[in-house]
Every structure is written in structure tokens, then in C-alpha cells.
Amino acid sequence: MKLNQETQQQKSSRKKTADERRQDILEAAINIFTKKGYNGSTTAEIARAAGVAEGTIFRHFATKKELLIAVLTPKILNGIISLDKEHKDPVEFFRCFLRDRLELIKENEGLVRFMFAEAQYHNEVREALFNGILGQGISIVKPWFDKGVKEGVFKPVPFPSMMRSFMGTVLFYGIFNHVFPGFSPEKTIEEAADQILDLFLHGLLVE
Amino acid sequence: MKLNQETQQQKSSRKKTADERRQDILEAAINIFTKKGYNGSTTAEIARAAGVAEGTIFRHFATKKELLIAVLTPKILNGIISLDKEHKDPVEFFRCFLRDRLELIKENEGLVRFMFAEAQYHNEVREALFNGILGQGISIVKPWFDKGVKEGVFKPVPFPSMMRSFMGTVLFYGIFNHVFPGFSPEKTIEEAADQILDLFLHGLLVE
DNA sequence: TTTGTAAGTGAGTAATCACTCATAAAGAGT
DNA sequence: ACTCTTTATGAGTGATTACTCACTTACAAA
């Protein structure tokens, strides 16, 4: 039936389903939020960008804050998918993991910056970050880190300190290019990933 | 004459000078801004916190944005002071520099977080960060890094990549504790500085 | 004392905000 | 055709915003 309807009408003028409208609003919200920040964005502007009336937003999301949370939640969760690969050793895992995260950050650069900016002010965003990024990051990295330590490949540094340094360098890669444009010398993500990983694994000192 | 006036009146009820009022407003603005963000703060609230009328703010600062810039500028510039010490070798410099910056960040934790958050949205803040933190950081660190490379102590990695990783770990130390409270294991700044520096200099790998 | 000037004040203002609601439109079921 | 339900709409609303301005206050110079 539904397929029949779609073929009866031109695709461009086809009436959109409720879910499609919801998606339009979410995408518009991401665009506006990441450009102007949560408090700097207005529901009127988001509605205009989504091509809907302002009232439509509040039919899908009770409040502006609920829209914020809806913007963050799914994007955080889809970061976990790529851990299904089998890695040979801890170093190899770190290399793959780093590249994977760097690509994810590059793809969602605006959203990452937005999340960390708004985390300063909204408890909800902090919780989303904690439950999403940090929690999942730990559950993925920790076993490989422990394995590396047990095998004598990694130094037995405190895991939180290691994780903090690692996440700091990785996340700042995305932020740097926006705050200090043109500063990073690497042309490709692979190049940047290699540079970051090399420094992280071997350190700055010779020997 | 002025001294005479001050002694004639109780210090607590003494009429404040224009500069003192300006300082009151700036301090109040820092407090409110760092808690609620630029767009989340109102001039009315800042005025209340500063103990002045709302109109007084606009006698000292033409617009709210001018107040924002005034809040950022002096704080950025006072970070440069401590480079007057003589350091023996590049490694020793990095140790001192890291501790110094970590303490500076800890003291102005809210402001640092605020600056990086608002840098996502305001060009003025980005420029202030670039001219202040990054520019000065480079001018201080680069000579020592070059020296270390020339002496064969440091690896000849690209300076911007090194700087980005270094700043990432250092700056994220302050942000982490706020976004992920209770995550960092170190009790003191010295401990954290040692941990960060060790990982940064020697890397995670054994050997 | 008088006067001139710089600084402080807070009610007022136009604009803007998130959110509401009466109304309309469009299927789906009968 | 008729009704029921779901969804979209945008003018309207009260609250809030950054900023103004007519007025006051305090003090220094004359």
C-alpha cells in the first residue's frame, strides 16, 4: 500500500511521514546548534532550516532541551559499532581504534565540538558524554590496555591517566583545526593518526 | 588628598573608584559567564552579582560582547610571566613549563573551560585564544623544542603535531575533571604533572 | 557656596524568546 | 461519503532580553 502511494506521487512532492519530519528537524537542529550553540539558537531558526512551522518542532519534542538531548543521544551511541574487528595485539588495536575515532570525529566534527562546549553548562550533556563516549571508550580500551600491560608491552601507568591523555590528544585534534585553523600540518587523517600514535606510544624523547 | 579621604571614612563604606567598580563588574562577569555561558548569562544577573545597577555595566562596557572581550583579554596575557626562570636543559624546561601551566589552568579552571567552549561560537574569542595562548605558547616552547632536537634529545617530529598533542593533554586535564568528575586518580597537581609528562616524554610502550 | 563633571541609577523599551492553541488538512477505516 | 485520528500550521502570549535615558548623586575646582 505504502509503496503504491509513493509511486503514485512524485518523490519530491511526496507527503513526508512523521518520522521523516522528525529527522529533518533533528538535522536542522544539529546544523544550527553546532554553529551558534544551544542558547544562541532559536527554535524559529531551526524550524526555518528544517522547512517546518515552529509549532511542528514542539509536536515532536516537548521542549527545546528535549530536542538538544535527542540530537546528542543517537550520535553518541553509533560510535561503538566498529569494535567487531579482531585485532592481533594491543598496539595494533590502538592503531585501528585511533584511526577509527579520528575518522568519526572528523565526520562529526561540529557535533563533537558542540558536545564538549555545551558539556560545560548542561548536566544532561555531561551525563550523555559520560554514559556514551567515556563509558564506551573505557569498555573498549581497558581490556586491550590490560592485555598490553600483562604482556609487558605497555607500561603499568594508571589507566585513567592514560585514558585522559589519549582522549585529550584525539579529541583536541578536532577542536584544534577549528579554533586554530591551518595549524595542523597533516594533510590526511591517516597521517595525523600516525603522528599522534607515534608520539603517544614512543614519546618525545629519543630512546 | 585621596589618602586623606580614605582615612576619613571606614574602608567598608568608602566610595569606590570607577576602576574598582569596573573590576567588580569584570569579576562578577567571570563568575556568571563561566557558570552559564555567554548566551546563558544576563546583564541583569551580572549587575546583581557585582552589586551595581544594570545601567552601570553599560557605562563601563558599551555592549555585552565588549564585556566578554574585556573578561578574556587580561587573563590570557598574564600567562606569560613565568618564563623568566633559567632552565638547564629542554627536558627540565618541559617539566617546569608543564607544572606551571597546570597550576595556571587549575587556578583559572572555569575561565579556561569557558574560553574553549565559547571559542566554538565567537570569532573574537578564537582570535583572543590564538593571539594569547597559542602564540605565546609557541614563542616559549619552540626554542626549547628546537634546542632539544638539535641536541638529539627530542625526536624531530613536526612541531605543530607535538604542540597539539602537548596542549591537548594539558588543557584536557582541566576539562576532564569537570566533565568527568572523579575520573582522574591523581591527588595533587605535581602528581598529575609527573604522570602527564612521563607519558608524553617516554610514551606508553616499554623500551 | 556655587558650579561643572563624571559616575550611578533603575524604570522604561522595542525586540526576541520558547511555547500554546484554535484551526485546518490529510489519510485510514467503515 | 462520513468520521476519527494524527499531524501541521502560524498568529498569538507572557516572559525575558540587551540596551537607553532622564535624572540623581558625589565630589573637585573656582
CSV table of C-alpha atoms (C1' of nucleotides) in Angstrom, one decimal:
chain,number,residue,atom,x,y,z
A,1,MET,CA,0.0,0.0,0.0
A,2,LYS,CA,2.7,2.4,1.1
A,3,LEU,CA,4.8,1.6,-1.9
A,4,ASN,CA,1.8,2.2,-4.1
A,5,GLN,CA,1.3,5.7,-2.7
A,6,GLU,CA,4.9,6.5,-3.3
A,7,THR,CA,4.8,5.5,-6.9
A,8,GLN,CA,1.6,7.4,-7.5
A,9,GLN,CA,3.3,10.7,-6.4
A,10,GLN,CA,6.4,12.4,-7.5
A,11,LYS,CA,9.1,11.8,-4.9
A,12,SER,CA,9.9,15.5,-4.5
A,13,SER,CA,6.3,16.4,-3.6
A,14,ARG,CA,5.5,13.3,-1.7
A,15,LYS,CA,4.0,13.9,1.7
A,16,LYS,CA,6.6,13.2,4.3
A,17,THR,CA,6.0,10.8,7.2
A,18,ALA,CA,6.2,11.9,10.8
A,19,ASP,CA,9.5,10.2,11.2
A,20,GLU,CA,10.9,11.9,8.2
A,21,ARG,CA,9.9,15.3,9.5
A,22,ARG,CA,11.4,14.4,12.9
A,23,GLN,CA,14.7,13.6,11.1
A,24,ASP,CA,14.5,16.9,9.2
A,25,ILE,CA,14.1,18.8,12.5
A,26,LEU,CA,17.0,16.9,14.1
A,27,GLU,CA,19.3,17.5,11.2
A,28,ALA,CA,18.5,21.2,11.1
A,29,ALA,CA,18.9,21.4,14.9
A,30,ILE,CA,22.4,19.9,14.6
A,31,ASN,CA,23.3,22.5,12.0
A,32,ILE,CA,22.1,25.4,13.9
A,33,PHE,CA,23.2,24.2,17.3
A,34,THR,CA,26.8,23.5,16.2
A,35,LYS,CA,27.1,26.9,14.6
A,36,LYS,CA,25.6,29.1,17.3
A,37,GLY,CA,25.4,27.0,20.4
A,38,TYR,CA,22.4,25.9,22.3
A,39,ASN,CA,21.5,29.2,23.9
A,40,GLY,CA,22.4,31.1,20.7
A,41,SER,CA,20.0,29.1,18.6
A,42,THR,CA,16.3,29.8,18.3
A,43,THR,CA,13.5,27.4,17.7
A,44,ALA,CA,12.3,29.7,14.9
A,45,GLU,CA,15.6,29.4,13.1
A,46,ILE,CA,15.7,25.6,13.4
A,47,ALA,CA,12.1,25.4,12.1
A,48,ARG,CA,13.0,27.6,9.1
A,49,ALA,CA,16.1,25.4,8.4
A,50,ALA,CA,14.0,22.2,8.7
A,51,GLY,CA,11.3,23.6,6.4
A,52,VAL,CA,8.6,23.2,9.0
A,53,ALA,CA,6.4,25.5,11.1
A,54,GLU,CA,7.7,26.4,14.6
A,55,GLY,CA,4.8,24.6,16.2
A,56,THR,CA,5.8,21.4,14.4
A,57,ILE,CA,9.0,21.2,16.5
A,58,PHE,CA,7.0,21.2,19.7
A,59,ARG,CA,4.8,18.4,18.4
A,60,HIS,CA,7.9,16.2,18.1
A,61,PHE,CA,9.9,17.5,21.0
A,62,ALA,CA,8.2,18.8,24.2
A,63,THR,CA,10.9,21.4,24.9
A,64,LYS,CA,13.9,22.8,23.3
A,65,LYS,CA,16.1,20.9,25.8
A,66,GLU,CA,14.5,17.7,24.8
A,67,LEU,CA,15.5,18.5,21.2
A,68,LEU,CA,19.1,19.0,22.4
A,69,ILE,CA,19.1,15.6,24.1
A,70,ALA,CA,17.6,13.9,21.1
A,71,VAL,CA,20.3,15.5,18.9
A,72,LEU,CA,23.1,14.1,21.1
A,73,THR,CA,21.8,10.6,22.1
A,74,PRO,CA,21.9,8.7,18.8
A,75,LYS,CA,25.1,10.2,17.6
A,76,ILE,CA,26.9,9.1,20.7
A,77,LEU,CA,25.7,5.6,20.5
A,78,ASN,CA,26.6,4.9,17.0
A,79,GLY,CA,30.3,5.2,17.8
A,80,ILE,CA,30.5,1.8,19.2
A,81,ILE,CA,29.8,-0.3,16.1
A,82,SER,CA,33.4,-0.7,14.8
A,83,LEU,CA,34.8,-2.8,17.6
A,84,ASP,CA,33.8,-6.1,16.0
A,85,LYS,CA,37.1,-6.5,14.1
A,86,GLU,CA,39.6,-8.9,15.6
A,87,HIS,CA,42.9,-7.4,16.5
A,88,LYS,CA,46.1,-9.3,16.8
A,89,ASP,CA,47.9,-7.4,19.5
A,90,PRO,CA,47.3,-4.3,21.8
A,91,VAL,CA,49.4,-2.0,19.6
A,92,GLU,CA,47.6,-3.0,16.5
A,93,PHE,CA,44.3,-2.3,18.4
A,94,PHE,CA,45.4,1.1,19.4
A,95,ARG,CA,46.3,2.0,15.8
A,96,CYS,CA,43.0,0.8,14.5
A,97,PHE,CA,41.0,2.4,17.3
A,98,LEU,CA,42.7,5.7,16.9
A,99,ARG,CA,42.1,5.9,13.2
A,100,ASP,CA,38.6,4.8,13.6
A,101,ARG,CA,37.9,7.5,16.3
A,102,LEU,CA,39.7,10.2,14.3
A,103,GLU,CA,37.6,9.5,11.3
A,104,LEU,CA,34.4,9.5,13.4
A,105,ILE,CA,35.5,12.8,14.9
A,106,LYS,CA,36.3,14.3,11.5
A,107,GLU,CA,32.9,13.3,10.2
A,108,ASN,CA,31.0,14.7,13.1
A,109,GLU,CA,33.4,17.5,13.9
A,110,GLY,CA,30.8,20.1,14.6
A,111,LEU,CA,28.9,17.8,16.9
A,112,VAL,CA,32.0,16.8,18.9
A,113,ARG,CA,32.9,20.4,19.4
A,114,PHE,CA,29.3,21.3,20.3
A,115,MET,CA,29.1,18.5,22.8
A,116,PHE,CA,32.2,19.4,24.7
A,117,ALA,CA,31.3,23.1,24.6
A,118,GLU,CA,27.8,22.5,26.0
A,119,ALA,CA,29.0,20.0,28.5
A,120,GLN,CA,30.4,22.9,30.4
A,121,TYR,CA,26.9,24.2,31.1
A,122,HIS,CA,24.4,21.4,30.9
A,123,ASN,CA,24.3,18.5,33.2
A,124,GLU,CA,22.3,16.5,30.6
A,125,VAL,CA,25.1,16.8,28.1
A,126,ARG,CA,27.7,15.8,30.7
A,127,GLU,CA,25.8,12.7,31.5
A,128,ALA,CA,25.3,11.8,27.9
A,129,LEU,CA,29.1,12.2,27.3
A,130,PHE,CA,29.9,10.2,30.4
A,131,ASN,CA,27.5,7.3,29.6
A,132,GLY,CA,28.3,7.4,25.9
A,133,ILE,CA,31.8,8.4,24.9
A,134,LEU,CA,33.7,7.8,28.2
A,135,GLY,CA,31.9,4.7,29.3
A,136,GLN,CA,32.1,3.0,25.9
A,137,GLY,CA,35.7,4.2,25.4
A,138,ILE,CA,36.7,2.6,28.7
A,139,SER,CA,34.9,-0.7,28.0
A,140,ILE,CA,36.6,-1.0,24.6
A,141,VAL,CA,40.1,0.2,25.5
A,142,LYS,CA,40.5,-1.2,29.0
A,143,PRO,CA,40.8,-4.9,28.1
A,144,TRP,CA,43.4,-4.2,25.4
A,145,PHE,CA,45.3,-1.9,27.8
A,146,ASP,CA,45.3,-4.6,30.5
A,147,LYS,CA,46.4,-7.2,28.0
A,148,GLY,CA,49.2,-5.0,26.8
A,149,VAL,CA,50.4,-4.4,30.4
A,150,LYS,CA,50.2,-8.1,31.2
A,151,GLU,CA,52.2,-9.0,28.1
A,152,GLY,CA,54.8,-6.4,29.1
A,153,VAL,CA,54.3,-4.3,26.1
A,154,PHE,CA,52.7,-1.3,27.9
A,155,LYS,CA,53.9,0.4,31.0
A,156,PRO,CA,51.7,-0.1,34.0
A,157,VAL,CA,50.7,3.5,34.2
A,158,PRO,CA,47.3,4.3,35.9
A,159,PHE,CA,44.6,3.6,33.3
A,160,PRO,CA,42.6,6.8,33.9
A,161,SER,CA,45.8,8.9,33.4
A,162,MET,CA,46.5,7.0,30.1
A,163,MET,CA,42.9,7.3,29.0
A,164,ARG,CA,42.8,11.0,29.8
A,165,SER,CA,46.0,11.7,27.8
A,166,PHE,CA,44.8,9.6,24.9
A,167,MET,CA,41.3,11.2,24.7
A,168,GLY,CA,42.9,14.6,25.1
A,169,THR,CA,45.1,14.3,22.1
A,170,VAL,CA,42.4,12.6,20.0
A,171,LEU,CA,39.6,14.9,20.8
A,172,PHE,CA,41.7,18.0,20.6
A,173,TYR,CA,42.7,17.1,17.1
A,174,GLY,CA,39.2,18.0,16.0
A,175,ILE,CA,38.9,21.1,18.2
A,176,PHE,CA,42.3,22.4,17.2
A,177,ASN,CA,41.5,22.6,13.5
A,178,HIS,CA,38.5,24.8,14.2
A,179,VAL,CA,39.9,27.0,16.9
A,180,PHE,CA,43.4,27.3,15.3
A,181,PRO,CA,42.7,26.8,11.6
A,182,GLY,CA,45.6,26.0,9.5
A,183,PHE,CA,47.8,25.0,12.4
A,184,SER,CA,47.9,21.2,11.9
A,185,PRO,CA,50.4,20.2,9.3
A,186,GLU,CA,49.0,16.8,8.4
A,187,LYS,CA,47.1,16.5,5.1
A,188,THR,CA,45.2,13.3,5.7
A,189,ILE,CA,43.6,11.6,8.7
A,190,GLU,CA,46.0,8.6,8.3
A,191,GLU,CA,48.9,11.0,8.5
A,192,ALA,CA,47.6,12.7,11.6
A,193,ALA,CA,46.7,9.3,13.2
A,194,ASP,CA,50.2,8.0,12.6
A,195,GLN,CA,51.8,11.2,14.0
A,196,ILE,CA,49.6,11.1,17.1
A,197,LEU,CA,50.0,7.4,17.7
A,198,ASP,CA,53.8,7.6,17.3
A,199,LEU,CA,54.1,10.3,19.9
A,200,PHE,CA,51.7,8.5,22.2
A,201,LEU,CA,53.4,5.2,22.0
A,202,HIS,CA,57.1,6.2,21.9
A,203,GLY,CA,57.1,9.6,23.5
A,204,LEU,CA,59.0,12.7,22.5
A,205,LEU,CA,62.4,11.5,23.9
A,206,VAL,CA,64.9,9.7,21.8
A,207,GLU,CA,65.5,6.3,23.3
B,1,MET,CA,44.2,64.3,49.3
B,2,LYS,CA,42.9,60.9,48.2
B,3,LEU,CA,44.7,59.2,51.1
B,4,ASN,CA,43.1,61.7,53.4
B,5,GLN,CA,39.6,60.8,52.2
B,6,GLU,CA,40.2,57.1,52.7
B,7,THR,CA,41.3,57.6,56.3
B,8,GLN,CA,38.4,59.8,57.0
B,9,GLN,CA,35.9,57.0,56.0
B,10,GLN,CA,35.5,53.4,57.0
B,11,LYS,CA,37.0,51.2,54.4
B,12,SER,CA,33.9,49.1,54.0
B,13,SER,CA,31.7,52.1,53.3
B,14,ARG,CA,34.2,54.0,51.3
B,15,LYS,CA,33.0,55.2,47.9
B,16,LYS,CA,34.5,53.0,45.2
B,17,THR,CA,36.5,54.5,42.3
B,18,ALA,CA,35.4,53.9,38.8
B,19,ASP,CA,38.2,51.4,38.3
B,20,GLU,CA,37.2,49.4,41.3
B,21,ARG,CA,33.6,49.2,40.1
B,22,ARG,CA,34.9,48.1,36.7
B,23,GLN,CA,36.8,45.3,38.4
B,24,ASP,CA,33.7,44.3,40.4
B,25,ILE,CA,31.8,44.0,37.2
B,26,LEU,CA,34.6,42.0,35.5
B,27,GLU,CA,34.8,39.6,38.4
B,28,ALA,CA,31.1,39.1,38.5
B,29,ALA,CA,31.0,38.6,34.7
B,30,ILE,CA,33.7,35.9,35.0
B,31,ASN,CA,31.6,34.1,37.7
B,32,ILE,CA,28.4,34.2,35.8
B,33,PHE,CA,29.9,33.6,32.3
B,34,THR,CA,31.8,30.5,33.4
B,35,LYS,CA,28.8,29.1,35.1
B,36,LYS,CA,26.1,29.7,32.5
B,37,GLY,CA,28.0,30.5,29.3
B,38,TYR,CA,27.9,33.8,27.4
B,39,ASN,CA,24.4,33.5,25.9
B,40,GLY,CA,23.1,31.9,29.1
B,41,SER,CA,24.1,34.9,31.2
B,42,THR,CA,22.1,38.1,31.5
B,43,THR,CA,23.4,41.5,32.1
B,44,ALA,CA,20.9,41.9,34.9
B,45,GLU,CA,22.3,38.9,36.7
B,46,ILE,CA,25.9,40.1,36.3
B,47,ALA,CA,24.9,43.5,37.6
B,48,ARG,CA,23.3,41.9,40.7
B,49,ALA,CA,26.4,39.8,41.3
B,50,ALA,CA,28.6,42.9,41.0
B,51,GLY,CA,26.4,44.9,43.3
B,52,VAL,CA,25.7,47.6,40.7
B,53,ALA,CA,22.8,48.8,38.7
B,54,GLU,CA,22.3,47.3,35.3
B,55,GLY,CA,23.0,50.7,33.6
B,56,THR,CA,26.4,50.9,35.3
B,57,ILE,CA,27.6,47.9,33.3
B,58,PHE,CA,26.9,49.8,30.0
B,59,ARG,CA,28.7,52.9,31.3
B,60,HIS,CA,31.9,50.8,31.5
B,61,PHE,CA,31.3,48.5,28.6
B,62,ALA,CA,29.4,49.6,25.5
B,63,THR,CA,27.9,46.1,24.8
B,64,LYS,CA,27.7,42.7,26.4
B,65,LYS,CA,30.2,41.4,23.9
B,66,GLU,CA,32.7,44.1,24.8
B,67,LEU,CA,32.4,42.9,28.4
B,68,LEU,CA,33.1,39.4,27.2
B,69,ILE,CA,36.3,40.5,25.4
B,70,ALA,CA,37.3,42.5,28.4
B,71,VAL,CA,36.9,39.4,30.6
B,72,LEU,CA,39.2,37.4,28.3
B,73,THR,CA,42.0,39.7,27.4
B,74,PRO,CA,43.8,40.3,30.6
B,75,LYS,CA,43.6,36.8,31.8
B,76,ILE,CA,45.1,35.5,28.6
B,77,LEU,CA,48.0,37.8,28.8
B,78,ASN,CA,49.1,37.2,32.4
B,79,GLY,CA,50.1,33.6,31.5
B,80,ILE,CA,53.4,34.6,30.0
B,81,ILE,CA,55.1,35.9,33.2
B,82,SER,CA,56.8,32.8,34.4
B,83,LEU,CA,59.3,32.2,31.6
B,84,ASP,CA,61.9,34.3,33.3
B,85,LYS,CA,63.5,31.4,35.0
B,86,GLU,CA,66.6,29.9,33.6
B,87,HIS,CA,66.3,26.2,32.6
B,88,LYS,CA,69.2,23.9,32.3
B,89,ASP,CA,68.0,21.6,29.5
B,90,PRO,CA,65.0,21.1,27.3
B,91,VAL,CA,63.5,18.2,29.4
B,92,GLU,CA,63.8,20.3,32.6
B,93,PHE,CA,62.1,23.2,30.8
B,94,PHE,CA,59.2,21.0,29.7
B,95,ARG,CA,58.8,19.8,33.3
B,96,CYS,CA,58.7,23.3,34.7
B,97,PHE,CA,56.5,24.6,31.9
B,98,LEU,CA,54.0,21.8,32.3
B,99,ARG,CA,53.7,22.3,36.1
B,100,ASP,CA,53.4,26.0,35.6
B,101,ARG,CA,50.7,25.7,33.0
B,102,LEU,CA,48.8,23.0,35.0
B,103,GLU,CA,48.7,25.3,38.0
B,104,LEU,CA,47.6,28.2,35.9
B,105,ILE,CA,44.8,26.1,34.4
B,106,LYS,CA,43.8,24.8,37.8
B,107,GLU,CA,43.6,28.3,39.2
B,108,ASN,CA,41.6,29.6,36.3
B,109,GLU,CA,39.8,26.4,35.6
B,110,GLY,CA,36.4,27.9,34.9
B,111,LEU,CA,37.8,30.5,32.6
B,112,VAL,CA,39.8,28.0,30.6
B,113,ARG,CA,36.8,25.9,30.0
B,114,PHE,CA,34.7,28.9,29.2
B,115,MET,CA,37.2,30.2,26.7
B,116,PHE,CA,37.3,26.9,24.8
B,117,ALA,CA,33.6,26.5,24.9
B,118,GLU,CA,32.9,30.0,23.6
B,119,ALA,CA,35.7,29.7,21.0
B,120,GLN,CA,33.4,27.4,19.2
B,121,TYR,CA,30.9,30.2,18.5
B,122,HIS,CA,32.6,33.6,18.7
B,123,ASN,CA,35.3,34.7,16.4
B,124,GLU,CA,36.5,37.2,18.9
B,125,VAL,CA,37.3,34.5,21.4
B,126,ARG,CA,39.1,32.4,18.8
B,127,GLU,CA,41.3,35.4,17.9
B,128,ALA,CA,42.0,36.1,21.6
B,129,LEU,CA,43.0,32.4,22.1
B,130,PHE,CA,45.1,32.4,19.0
B,131,ASN,CA,47.0,35.6,19.8
B,132,GLY,CA,47.2,34.8,23.5
B,133,ILE,CA,47.5,31.2,24.4
B,134,LEU,CA,48.7,29.6,21.2
B,135,GLY,CA,51.0,32.4,20.0
B,136,GLN,CA,52.7,32.8,23.4
B,137,GLY,CA,52.8,29.0,23.9
B,138,ILE,CA,54.7,28.7,20.6
B,139,SER,CA,57.1,31.5,21.3
B,140,ILE,CA,58.0,29.9,24.6
B,141,VAL,CA,58.1,26.3,23.7
B,142,LYS,CA,59.5,26.4,20.2
B,143,PRO,CA,63.1,27.5,21.1
B,144,TRP,CA,63.4,24.7,23.7
B,145,PHE,CA,61.9,22.2,21.4
B,146,ASP,CA,64.4,23.1,18.7
B,147,LYS,CA,67.2,23.0,21.1
B,148,GLY,CA,66.2,19.6,22.2
B,149,VAL,CA,66.0,18.3,18.7
B,150,LYS,CA,69.4,19.8,17.9
B,151,GLU,CA,71.0,18.2,20.9
B,152,GLY,CA,69.5,14.9,19.9
B,153,VAL,CA,67.3,14.6,23.0
B,154,PHE,CA,64.0,15.1,21.2
B,155,LYS,CA,62.8,13.3,18.1
B,156,PRO,CA,62.4,15.6,15.1
B,157,VAL,CA,58.7,15.3,14.9
B,158,PRO,CA,56.7,18.2,13.3
B,159,PHE,CA,56.5,20.9,15.8
B,160,PRO,CA,52.8,21.7,15.3
B,161,SER,CA,51.9,18.0,15.9
B,162,MET,CA,53.9,17.9,19.1
B,163,MET,CA,52.4,21.2,20.2
B,164,ARG,CA,48.9,20.0,19.5
B,165,SER,CA,49.4,16.7,21.4
B,166,PHE,CA,51.0,18.6,24.3
B,167,MET,CA,48.3,21.2,24.6
B,168,GLY,CA,45.6,18.6,24.2
B,169,THR,CA,46.8,16.6,27.2
B,170,VAL,CA,47.4,19.7,29.3
B,171,LEU,CA,44.2,21.6,28.5
B,172,PHE,CA,42.1,18.5,28.8
B,173,TYR,CA,43.4,17.8,32.3
B,174,GLY,CA,41.3,20.8,33.4
B,175,ILE,CA,38.3,20.0,31.2
B,176,PHE,CA,38.2,16.3,32.2
B,177,ASN,CA,37.8,16.9,35.9
B,178,HIS,CA,34.7,19.0,35.2
B,179,VAL,CA,33.1,16.9,32.5
B,180,PHE,CA,34.0,13.6,34.1
B,181,PRO,CA,34.3,14.4,37.8
B,182,GLY,CA,36.2,11.9,39.9
B,183,PHE,CA,37.8,10.2,37.0
B,184,SER,CA,41.4,11.5,37.4
B,185,PRO,CA,43.3,9.5,40.0
B,186,GLU,CA,46.0,12.0,40.9
B,187,LYS,CA,45.6,13.8,44.2
B,188,THR,CA,47.9,16.7,43.5
B,189,ILE,CA,48.9,18.8,40.6
B,190,GLU,CA,52.5,17.6,40.9
B,191,GLU,CA,51.4,14.1,40.7
B,192,ALA,CA,49.3,14.8,37.6
B,193,ALA,CA,52.1,16.8,36.0
B,194,ASP,CA,54.5,13.9,36.5
B,195,GLN,CA,52.1,11.4,35.1
B,196,ILE,CA,51.4,13.5,32.1
B,197,LEU,CA,55.0,14.4,31.4
B,198,ASP,CA,56.2,10.8,31.8
B,199,LEU,CA,53.7,9.6,29.3
B,200,PHE,CA,54.4,12.5,27.0
B,201,LEU,CA,58.2,12.0,27.1
B,202,HIS,CA,58.5,8.3,27.2
B,203,GLY,CA,55.3,7.1,25.6
B,204,LEU,CA,53.2,4.1,26.6
B,205,LEU,CA,55.4,1.4,25.2
B,206,VAL,CA,58.0,-0.4,27.2
B,207,GLU,CA,61.5,0.2,25.9
C,1,DT,C1',28.7,78.2,48.3
C,2,DT,C1',28.2,77.5,43.5
C,3,DT,C1',29.0,75.1,39.6
C,4,DG,C1',30.8,71.6,36.4
C,5,DT,C1',31.7,67.0,35.5
C,6,DA,C1',32.0,62.2,35.9
C,7,DA,C1',29.6,58.2,37.5
C,8,DG,C1',25.5,55.7,39.1
C,9,DT,C1',20.7,54.6,38.8
C,10,DG,C1',16.5,51.8,37.5
C,11,DA,C1',12.2,52.3,35.2
C,12,DG,C1',11.3,52.0,30.5
C,13,DT,C1',11.5,50.0,25.6
C,14,DA,C1',11.5,47.5,21.5
C,15,DA,C1',12.9,43.2,20.2
C,16,DT,C1',13.0,38.5,20.8
C,17,DC,C1',12.3,34.2,23.1
C,18,DA,C1',10.2,29.4,24.0
C,19,DC,C1',6.0,27.7,23.8
C,20,DT,C1',0.5,27.4,23.1
C,21,DC,C1',-3.7,26.7,20.8
C,22,DA,C1',-7.5,27.1,17.8
C,23,DT,C1',-7.9,25.6,13.3
C,24,DA,C1',-7.0,23.1,9.2
C,25,DA,C1',-5.6,19.3,6.3
C,26,DA,C1',-5.0,14.6,5.2
C,27,DG,C1',-5.3,9.8,5.4
C,28,DA,C1',-7.4,5.4,7.2
C,29,DG,C1',-11.3,2.7,8.4
C,30,DT,C1',-16.1,1.8,7.8
D,1,DA,C1',-19.4,9.8,1.7
D,2,DC,C1',-18.6,10.3,6.6
D,3,DT,C1',-16.0,10.1,10.8
D,4,DC,C1',-11.8,9.6,13.6
D,5,DT,C1',-7.2,10.2,14.5
D,6,DT,C1',-2.9,12.1,13.6
D,7,DT,C1',-0.2,15.8,12.2
D,8,DA,C1',0.9,20.6,10.6
D,9,DT,C1',0.3,25.3,11.0
D,10,DG,C1',1.4,30.2,12.4
D,11,DA,C1',-0.6,34.0,14.7
D,12,DG,C1',-0.7,34.9,19.5
D,13,DT,C1',1.3,35.2,24.5
D,14,DG,C1',3.6,36.3,28.5
D,15,DA,C1',8.2,36.4,30.0
D,16,DT,C1',12.7,37.9,29.2
D,17,DT,C1',16.4,40.3,26.8
D,18,DA,C1',20.1,43.9,25.9
D,19,DC,C1',20.3,48.4,26.0
D,20,DT,C1',18.6,53.6,26.8
D,21,DC,C1',17.9,57.8,29.0
D,22,DA,C1',16.3,61.3,32.0
D,23,DC,C1',17.5,62.0,36.4
D,24,DT,C1',20.3,61.9,40.7
D,25,DT,C1',24.5,61.8,43.4
D,26,DA,C1',29.2,62.9,44.8
D,27,DC,C1',33.0,65.4,44.5
D,28,DA,C1',36.5,68.7,42.8
D,29,DA,C1',37.6,73.2,41.1
D,30,DA,C1',36.6,78.0,41.3
